[in-house]
CSV table of N, CA and C in Angstrom, one decimal:
chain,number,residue,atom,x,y,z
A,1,UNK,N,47.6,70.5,76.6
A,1,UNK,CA,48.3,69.3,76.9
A,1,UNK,C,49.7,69.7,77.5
A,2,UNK,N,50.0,68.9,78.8
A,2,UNK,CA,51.2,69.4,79.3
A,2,UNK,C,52.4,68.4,79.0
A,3,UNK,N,53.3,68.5,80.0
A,3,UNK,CA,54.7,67.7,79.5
A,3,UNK,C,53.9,66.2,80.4
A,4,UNK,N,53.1,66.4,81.1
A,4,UNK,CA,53.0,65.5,82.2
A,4,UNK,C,51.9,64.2,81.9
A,5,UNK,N,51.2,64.9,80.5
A,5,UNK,CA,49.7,64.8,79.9
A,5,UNK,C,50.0,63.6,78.6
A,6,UNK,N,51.5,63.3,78.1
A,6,UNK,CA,51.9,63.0,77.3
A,6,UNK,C,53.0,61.3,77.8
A,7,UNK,N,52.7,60.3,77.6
A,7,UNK,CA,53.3,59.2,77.7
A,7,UNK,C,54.4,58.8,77.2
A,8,UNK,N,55.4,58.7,77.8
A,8,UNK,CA,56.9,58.8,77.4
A,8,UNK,C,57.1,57.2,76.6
A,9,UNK,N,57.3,57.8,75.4
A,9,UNK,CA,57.2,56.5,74.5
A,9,UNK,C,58.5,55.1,74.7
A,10,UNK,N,59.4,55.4,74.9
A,10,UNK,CA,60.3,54.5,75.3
A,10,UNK,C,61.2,54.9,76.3
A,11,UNK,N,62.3,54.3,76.5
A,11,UNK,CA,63.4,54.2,77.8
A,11,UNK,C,64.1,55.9,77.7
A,12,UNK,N,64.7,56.2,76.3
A,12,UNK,CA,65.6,57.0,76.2
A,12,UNK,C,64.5,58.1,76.7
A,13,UNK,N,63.2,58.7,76.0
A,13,UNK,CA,62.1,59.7,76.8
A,13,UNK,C,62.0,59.6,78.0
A,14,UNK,N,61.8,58.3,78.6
A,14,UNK,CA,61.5,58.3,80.1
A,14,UNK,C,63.0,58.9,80.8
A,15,UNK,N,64.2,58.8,80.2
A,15,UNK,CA,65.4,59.2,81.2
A,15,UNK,C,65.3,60.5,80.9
A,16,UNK,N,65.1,61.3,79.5
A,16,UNK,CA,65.6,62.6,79.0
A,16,UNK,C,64.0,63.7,79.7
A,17,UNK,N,62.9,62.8,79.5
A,17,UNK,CA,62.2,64.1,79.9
A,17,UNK,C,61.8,63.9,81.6
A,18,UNK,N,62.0,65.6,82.0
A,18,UNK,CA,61.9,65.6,83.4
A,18,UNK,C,60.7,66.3,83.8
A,19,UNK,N,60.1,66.6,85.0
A,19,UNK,CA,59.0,67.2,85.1
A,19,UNK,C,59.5,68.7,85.8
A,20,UNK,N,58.7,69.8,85.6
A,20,UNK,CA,59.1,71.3,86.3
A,20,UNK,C,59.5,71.3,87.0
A,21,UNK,N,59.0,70.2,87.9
A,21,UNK,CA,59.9,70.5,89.6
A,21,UNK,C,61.5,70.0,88.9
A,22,UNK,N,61.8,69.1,88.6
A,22,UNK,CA,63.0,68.2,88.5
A,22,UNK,C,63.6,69.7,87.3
A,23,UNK,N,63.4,69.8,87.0
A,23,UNK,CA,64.4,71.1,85.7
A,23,UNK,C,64.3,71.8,87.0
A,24,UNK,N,63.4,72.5,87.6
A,24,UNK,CA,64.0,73.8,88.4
A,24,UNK,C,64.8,73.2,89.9
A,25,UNK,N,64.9,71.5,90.2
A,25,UNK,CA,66.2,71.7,90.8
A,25,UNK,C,67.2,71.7,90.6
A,26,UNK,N,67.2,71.3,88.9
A,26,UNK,CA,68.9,71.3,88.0
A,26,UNK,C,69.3,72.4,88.0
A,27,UNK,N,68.7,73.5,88.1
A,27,UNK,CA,69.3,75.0,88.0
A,27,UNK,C,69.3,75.5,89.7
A,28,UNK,N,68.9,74.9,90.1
A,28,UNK,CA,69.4,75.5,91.5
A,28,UNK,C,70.5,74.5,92.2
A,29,UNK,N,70.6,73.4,91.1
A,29,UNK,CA,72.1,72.9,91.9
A,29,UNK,C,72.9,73.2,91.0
A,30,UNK,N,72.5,73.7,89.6
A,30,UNK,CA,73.6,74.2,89.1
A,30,UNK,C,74.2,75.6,89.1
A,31,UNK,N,73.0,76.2,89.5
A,31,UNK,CA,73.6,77.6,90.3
A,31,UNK,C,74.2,77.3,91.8
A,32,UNK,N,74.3,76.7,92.5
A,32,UNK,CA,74.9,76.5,93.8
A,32,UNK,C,76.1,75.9,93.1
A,33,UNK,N,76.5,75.0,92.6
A,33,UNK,CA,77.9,74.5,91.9
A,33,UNK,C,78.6,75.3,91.6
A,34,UNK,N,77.9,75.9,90.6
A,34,UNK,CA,79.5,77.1,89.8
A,34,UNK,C,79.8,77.8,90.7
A,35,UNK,N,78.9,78.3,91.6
A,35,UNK,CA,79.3,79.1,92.9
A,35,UNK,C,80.4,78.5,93.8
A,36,UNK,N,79.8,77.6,94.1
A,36,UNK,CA,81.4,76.9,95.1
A,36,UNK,C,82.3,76.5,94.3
A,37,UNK,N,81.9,76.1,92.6
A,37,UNK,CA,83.6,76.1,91.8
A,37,UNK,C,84.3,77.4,91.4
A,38,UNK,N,83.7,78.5,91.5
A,38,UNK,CA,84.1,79.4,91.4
A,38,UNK,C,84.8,79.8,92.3
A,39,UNK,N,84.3,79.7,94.1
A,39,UNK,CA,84.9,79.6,95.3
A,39,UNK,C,86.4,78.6,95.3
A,40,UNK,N,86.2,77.9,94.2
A,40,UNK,CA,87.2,76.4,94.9
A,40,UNK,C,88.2,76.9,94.2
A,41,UNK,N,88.1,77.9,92.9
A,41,UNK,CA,88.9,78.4,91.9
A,41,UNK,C,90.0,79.6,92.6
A,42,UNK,N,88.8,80.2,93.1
A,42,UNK,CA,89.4,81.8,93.8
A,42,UNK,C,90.6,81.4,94.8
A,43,UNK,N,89.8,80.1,95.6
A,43,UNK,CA,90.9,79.5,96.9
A,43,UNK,C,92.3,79.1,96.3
A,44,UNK,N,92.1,78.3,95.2
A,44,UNK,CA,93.5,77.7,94.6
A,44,UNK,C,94.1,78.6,94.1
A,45,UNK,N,93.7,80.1,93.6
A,45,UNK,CA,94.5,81.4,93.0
A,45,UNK,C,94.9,81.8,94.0
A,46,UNK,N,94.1,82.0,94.7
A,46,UNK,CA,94.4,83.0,95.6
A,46,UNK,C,95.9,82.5,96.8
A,47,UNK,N,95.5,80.7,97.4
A,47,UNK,CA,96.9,80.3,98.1
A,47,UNK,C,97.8,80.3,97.0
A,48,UNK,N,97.7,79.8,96.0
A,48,UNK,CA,99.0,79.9,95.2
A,48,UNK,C,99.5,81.4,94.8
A,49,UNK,N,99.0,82.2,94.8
A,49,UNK,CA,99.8,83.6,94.8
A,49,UNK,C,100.9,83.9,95.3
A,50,UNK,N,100.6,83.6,96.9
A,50,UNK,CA,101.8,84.0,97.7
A,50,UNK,C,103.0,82.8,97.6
A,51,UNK,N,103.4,82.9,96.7
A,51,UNK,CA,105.3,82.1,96.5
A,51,UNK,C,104.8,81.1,95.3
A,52,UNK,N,104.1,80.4,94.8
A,52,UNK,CA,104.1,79.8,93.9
A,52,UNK,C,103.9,80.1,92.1
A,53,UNK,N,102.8,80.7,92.1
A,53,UNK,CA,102.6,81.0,90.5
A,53,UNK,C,103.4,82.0,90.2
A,54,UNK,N,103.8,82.4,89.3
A,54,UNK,CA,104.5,83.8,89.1
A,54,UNK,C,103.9,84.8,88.1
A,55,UNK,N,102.9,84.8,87.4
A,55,UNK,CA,102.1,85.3,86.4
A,55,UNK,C,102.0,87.2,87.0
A,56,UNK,N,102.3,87.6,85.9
A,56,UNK,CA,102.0,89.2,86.3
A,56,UNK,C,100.7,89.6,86.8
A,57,UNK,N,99.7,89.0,86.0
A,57,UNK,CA,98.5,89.8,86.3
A,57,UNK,C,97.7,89.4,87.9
A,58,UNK,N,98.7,88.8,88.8
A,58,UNK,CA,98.4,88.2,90.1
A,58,UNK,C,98.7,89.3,91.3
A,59,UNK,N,99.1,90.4,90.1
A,59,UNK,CA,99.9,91.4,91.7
A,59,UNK,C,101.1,90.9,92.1
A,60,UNK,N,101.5,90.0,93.1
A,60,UNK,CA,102.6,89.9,93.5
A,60,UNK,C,102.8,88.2,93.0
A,61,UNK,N,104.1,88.8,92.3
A,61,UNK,CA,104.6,87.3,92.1
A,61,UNK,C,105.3,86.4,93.4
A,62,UNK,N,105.7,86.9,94.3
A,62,UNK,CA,106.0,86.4,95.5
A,62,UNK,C,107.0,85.6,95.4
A,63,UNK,N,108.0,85.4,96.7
A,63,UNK,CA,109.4,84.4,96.5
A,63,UNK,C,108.7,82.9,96.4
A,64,UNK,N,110.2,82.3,95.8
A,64,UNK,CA,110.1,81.0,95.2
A,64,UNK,C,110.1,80.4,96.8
A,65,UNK,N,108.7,79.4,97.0
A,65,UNK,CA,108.5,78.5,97.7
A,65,UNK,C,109.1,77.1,97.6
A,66,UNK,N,110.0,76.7,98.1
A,66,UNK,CA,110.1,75.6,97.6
A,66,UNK,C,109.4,74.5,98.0
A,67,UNK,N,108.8,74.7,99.0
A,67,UNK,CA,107.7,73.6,99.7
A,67,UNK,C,106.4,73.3,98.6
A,68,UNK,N,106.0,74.1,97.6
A,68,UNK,CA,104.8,73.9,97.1
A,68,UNK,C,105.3,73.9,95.6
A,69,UNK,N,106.5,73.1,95.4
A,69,UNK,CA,106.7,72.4,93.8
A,69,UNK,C,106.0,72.0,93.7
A,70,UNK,N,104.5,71.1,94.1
A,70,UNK,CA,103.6,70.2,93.6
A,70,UNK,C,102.6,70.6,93.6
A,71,UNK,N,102.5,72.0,94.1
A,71,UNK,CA,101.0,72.6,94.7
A,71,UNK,C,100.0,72.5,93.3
A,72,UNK,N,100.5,73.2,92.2
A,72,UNK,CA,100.1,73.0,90.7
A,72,UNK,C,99.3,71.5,90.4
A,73,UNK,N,100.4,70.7,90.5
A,73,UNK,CA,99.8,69.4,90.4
A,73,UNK,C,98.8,68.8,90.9
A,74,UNK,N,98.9,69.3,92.4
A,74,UNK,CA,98.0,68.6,93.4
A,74,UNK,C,96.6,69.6,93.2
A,75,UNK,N,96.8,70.7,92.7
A,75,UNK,CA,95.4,71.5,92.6
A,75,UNK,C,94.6,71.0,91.5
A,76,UNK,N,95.0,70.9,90.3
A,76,UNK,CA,94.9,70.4,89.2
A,76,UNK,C,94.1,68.9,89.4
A,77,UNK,N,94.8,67.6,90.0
A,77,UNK,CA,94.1,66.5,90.3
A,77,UNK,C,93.0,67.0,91.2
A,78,UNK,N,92.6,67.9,92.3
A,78,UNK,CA,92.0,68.0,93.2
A,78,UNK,C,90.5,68.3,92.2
A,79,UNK,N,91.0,69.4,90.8
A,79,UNK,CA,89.6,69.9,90.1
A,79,UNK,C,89.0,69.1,89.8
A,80,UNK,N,90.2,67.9,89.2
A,80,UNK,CA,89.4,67.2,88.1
A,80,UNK,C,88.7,65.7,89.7
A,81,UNK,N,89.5,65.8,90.3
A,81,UNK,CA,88.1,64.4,91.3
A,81,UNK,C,87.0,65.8,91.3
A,82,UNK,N,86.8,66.5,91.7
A,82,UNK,CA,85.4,67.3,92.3
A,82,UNK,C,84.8,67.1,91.1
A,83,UNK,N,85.1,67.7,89.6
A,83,UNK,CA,84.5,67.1,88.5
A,83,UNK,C,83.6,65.9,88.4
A,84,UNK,N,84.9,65.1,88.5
A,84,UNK,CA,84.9,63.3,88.6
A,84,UNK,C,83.4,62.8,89.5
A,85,UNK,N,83.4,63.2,90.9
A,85,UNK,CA,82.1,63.3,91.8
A,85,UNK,C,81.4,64.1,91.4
A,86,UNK,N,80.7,65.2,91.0
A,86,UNK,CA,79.7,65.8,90.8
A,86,UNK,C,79.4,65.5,89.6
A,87,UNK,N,79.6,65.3,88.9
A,87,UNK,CA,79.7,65.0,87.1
A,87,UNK,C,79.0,63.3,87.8
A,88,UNK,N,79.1,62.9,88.0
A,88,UNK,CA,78.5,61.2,88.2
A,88,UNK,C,77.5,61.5,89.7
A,89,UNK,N,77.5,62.6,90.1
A,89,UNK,CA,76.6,62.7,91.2
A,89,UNK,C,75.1,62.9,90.4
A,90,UNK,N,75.5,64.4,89.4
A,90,UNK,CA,74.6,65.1,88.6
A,90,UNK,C,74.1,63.9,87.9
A,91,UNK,N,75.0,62.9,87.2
A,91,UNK,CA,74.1,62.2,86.4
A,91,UNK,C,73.3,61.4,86.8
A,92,UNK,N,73.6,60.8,88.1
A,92,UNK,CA,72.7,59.5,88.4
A,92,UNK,C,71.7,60.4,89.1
A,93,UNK,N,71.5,61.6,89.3
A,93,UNK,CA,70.1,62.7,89.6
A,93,UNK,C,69.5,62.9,88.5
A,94,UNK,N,70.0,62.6,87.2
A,94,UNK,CA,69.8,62.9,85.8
A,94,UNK,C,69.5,64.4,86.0
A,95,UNK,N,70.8,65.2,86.2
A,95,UNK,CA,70.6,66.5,85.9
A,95,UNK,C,71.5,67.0,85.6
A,96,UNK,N,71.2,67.3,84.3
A,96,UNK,CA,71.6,67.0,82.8
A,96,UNK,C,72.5,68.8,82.4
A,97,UNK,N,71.9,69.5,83.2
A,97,UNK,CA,72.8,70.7,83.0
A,97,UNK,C,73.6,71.0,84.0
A,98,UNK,N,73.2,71.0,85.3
A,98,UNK,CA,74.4,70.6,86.0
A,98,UNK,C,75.5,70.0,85.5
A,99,UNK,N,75.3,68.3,85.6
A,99,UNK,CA,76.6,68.0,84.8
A,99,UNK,C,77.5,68.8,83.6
A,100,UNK,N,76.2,69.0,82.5
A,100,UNK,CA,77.5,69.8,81.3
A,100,UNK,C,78.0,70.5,81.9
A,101,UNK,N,77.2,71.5,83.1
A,101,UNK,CA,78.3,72.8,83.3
A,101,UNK,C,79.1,72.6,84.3
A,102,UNK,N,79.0,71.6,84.8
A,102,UNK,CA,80.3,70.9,85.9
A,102,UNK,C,81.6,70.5,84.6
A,103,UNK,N,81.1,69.5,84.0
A,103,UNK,CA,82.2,69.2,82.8
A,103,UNK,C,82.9,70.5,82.1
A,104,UNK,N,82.4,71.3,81.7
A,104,UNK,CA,82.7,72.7,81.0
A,104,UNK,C,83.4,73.3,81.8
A,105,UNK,N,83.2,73.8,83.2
A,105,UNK,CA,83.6,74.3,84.5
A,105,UNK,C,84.8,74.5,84.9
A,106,UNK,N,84.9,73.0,85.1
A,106,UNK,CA,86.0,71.9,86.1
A,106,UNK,C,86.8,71.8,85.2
A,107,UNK,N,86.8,71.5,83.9
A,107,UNK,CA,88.2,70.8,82.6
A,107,UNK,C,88.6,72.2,82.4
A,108,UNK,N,87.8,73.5,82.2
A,108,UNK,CA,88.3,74.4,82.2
A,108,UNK,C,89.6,75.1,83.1
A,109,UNK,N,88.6,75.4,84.4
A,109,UNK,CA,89.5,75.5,85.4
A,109,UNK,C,90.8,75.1,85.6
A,110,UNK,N,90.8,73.5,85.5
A,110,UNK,CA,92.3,72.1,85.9
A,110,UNK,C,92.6,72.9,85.0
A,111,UNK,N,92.3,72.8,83.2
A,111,UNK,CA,93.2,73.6,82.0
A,111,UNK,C,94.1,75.0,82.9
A,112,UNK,N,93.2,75.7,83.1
A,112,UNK,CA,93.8,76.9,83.3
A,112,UNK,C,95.1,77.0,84.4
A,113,UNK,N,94.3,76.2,85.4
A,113,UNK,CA,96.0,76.3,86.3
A,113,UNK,C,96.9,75.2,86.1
A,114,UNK,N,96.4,74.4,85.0
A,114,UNK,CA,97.5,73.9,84.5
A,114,UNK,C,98.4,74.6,83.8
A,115,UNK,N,97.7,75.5,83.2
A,115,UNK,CA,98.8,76.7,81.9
A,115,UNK,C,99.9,77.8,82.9
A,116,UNK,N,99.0,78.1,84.1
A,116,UNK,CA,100.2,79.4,84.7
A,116,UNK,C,101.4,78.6,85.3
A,117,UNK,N,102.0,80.1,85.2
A,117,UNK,CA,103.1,79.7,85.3
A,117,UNK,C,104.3,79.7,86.8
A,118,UNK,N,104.5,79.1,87.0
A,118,UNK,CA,105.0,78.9,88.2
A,118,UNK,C,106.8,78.6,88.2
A,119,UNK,N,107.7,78.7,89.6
A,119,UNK,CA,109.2,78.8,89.3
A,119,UNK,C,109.0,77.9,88.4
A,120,UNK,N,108.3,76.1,88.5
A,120,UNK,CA,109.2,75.0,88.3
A,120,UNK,C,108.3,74.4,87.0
A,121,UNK,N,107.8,75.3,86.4
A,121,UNK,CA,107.0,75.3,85.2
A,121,UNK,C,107.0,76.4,84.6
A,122,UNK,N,107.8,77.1,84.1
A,122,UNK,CA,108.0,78.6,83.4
A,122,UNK,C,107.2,78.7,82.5
């Protein structure tokens, strides 16, 4: 008897169970995700390096920019919409791990470059 062989007794079974094809494309969009949040992550370290964050373990702390007082902020809001859209994209595809690991991902991330430290946030 397979997953397919078995009649989904009410509403909550019919949303929660998916068929093989549908699970193996939640792991190939949720491996393609972390990949480009991981990319989206590296991009926002990596421009903020030169003049903004000041954190040792970046290599160069770089002169104080004063053009990118907000860069922090604005990266920060930028994680959490990408979240905000893929997190409600995943779910109305009901793909269920995608989304956690978008939510897990993305709040992490915003967390983190919300914590370094920069001139105008010591």
């Amino acid at each position: 008897m397979t997953d397919q062989d078995t009649p989904a007794a009410g509403f909550p079974q019919r949303v929660l169970r998916r068929s093989r094809a549908h699970r193996r494309a939640d792991a190939i969009a949720c491996g393609l995700l972390v990949g480009l949040d991981v990319l989206l992550v590296a991009l926002v370290l990596l421009l903020g390096s030169d003049g903004v964050f000041t954190e040792d373990w970046m290599g160069y702390a770089g002169m104080m920019d004063s053009t990118a007082a907000s860069y922090q902020y604005h990266c920060v809001v930028l994680l959490c919409r990408v979240e905000a859209v893929t997190v409600a994209l995943a779910i109305a595809c009901r793909l269920w791990t995608t989304a956690a690991t978008q939510l897990v991902l993305l709040t992490s991330a915003a967390a983190f470059t919300a914590s370094l430290s920069t001139y105008w946030n010591p």
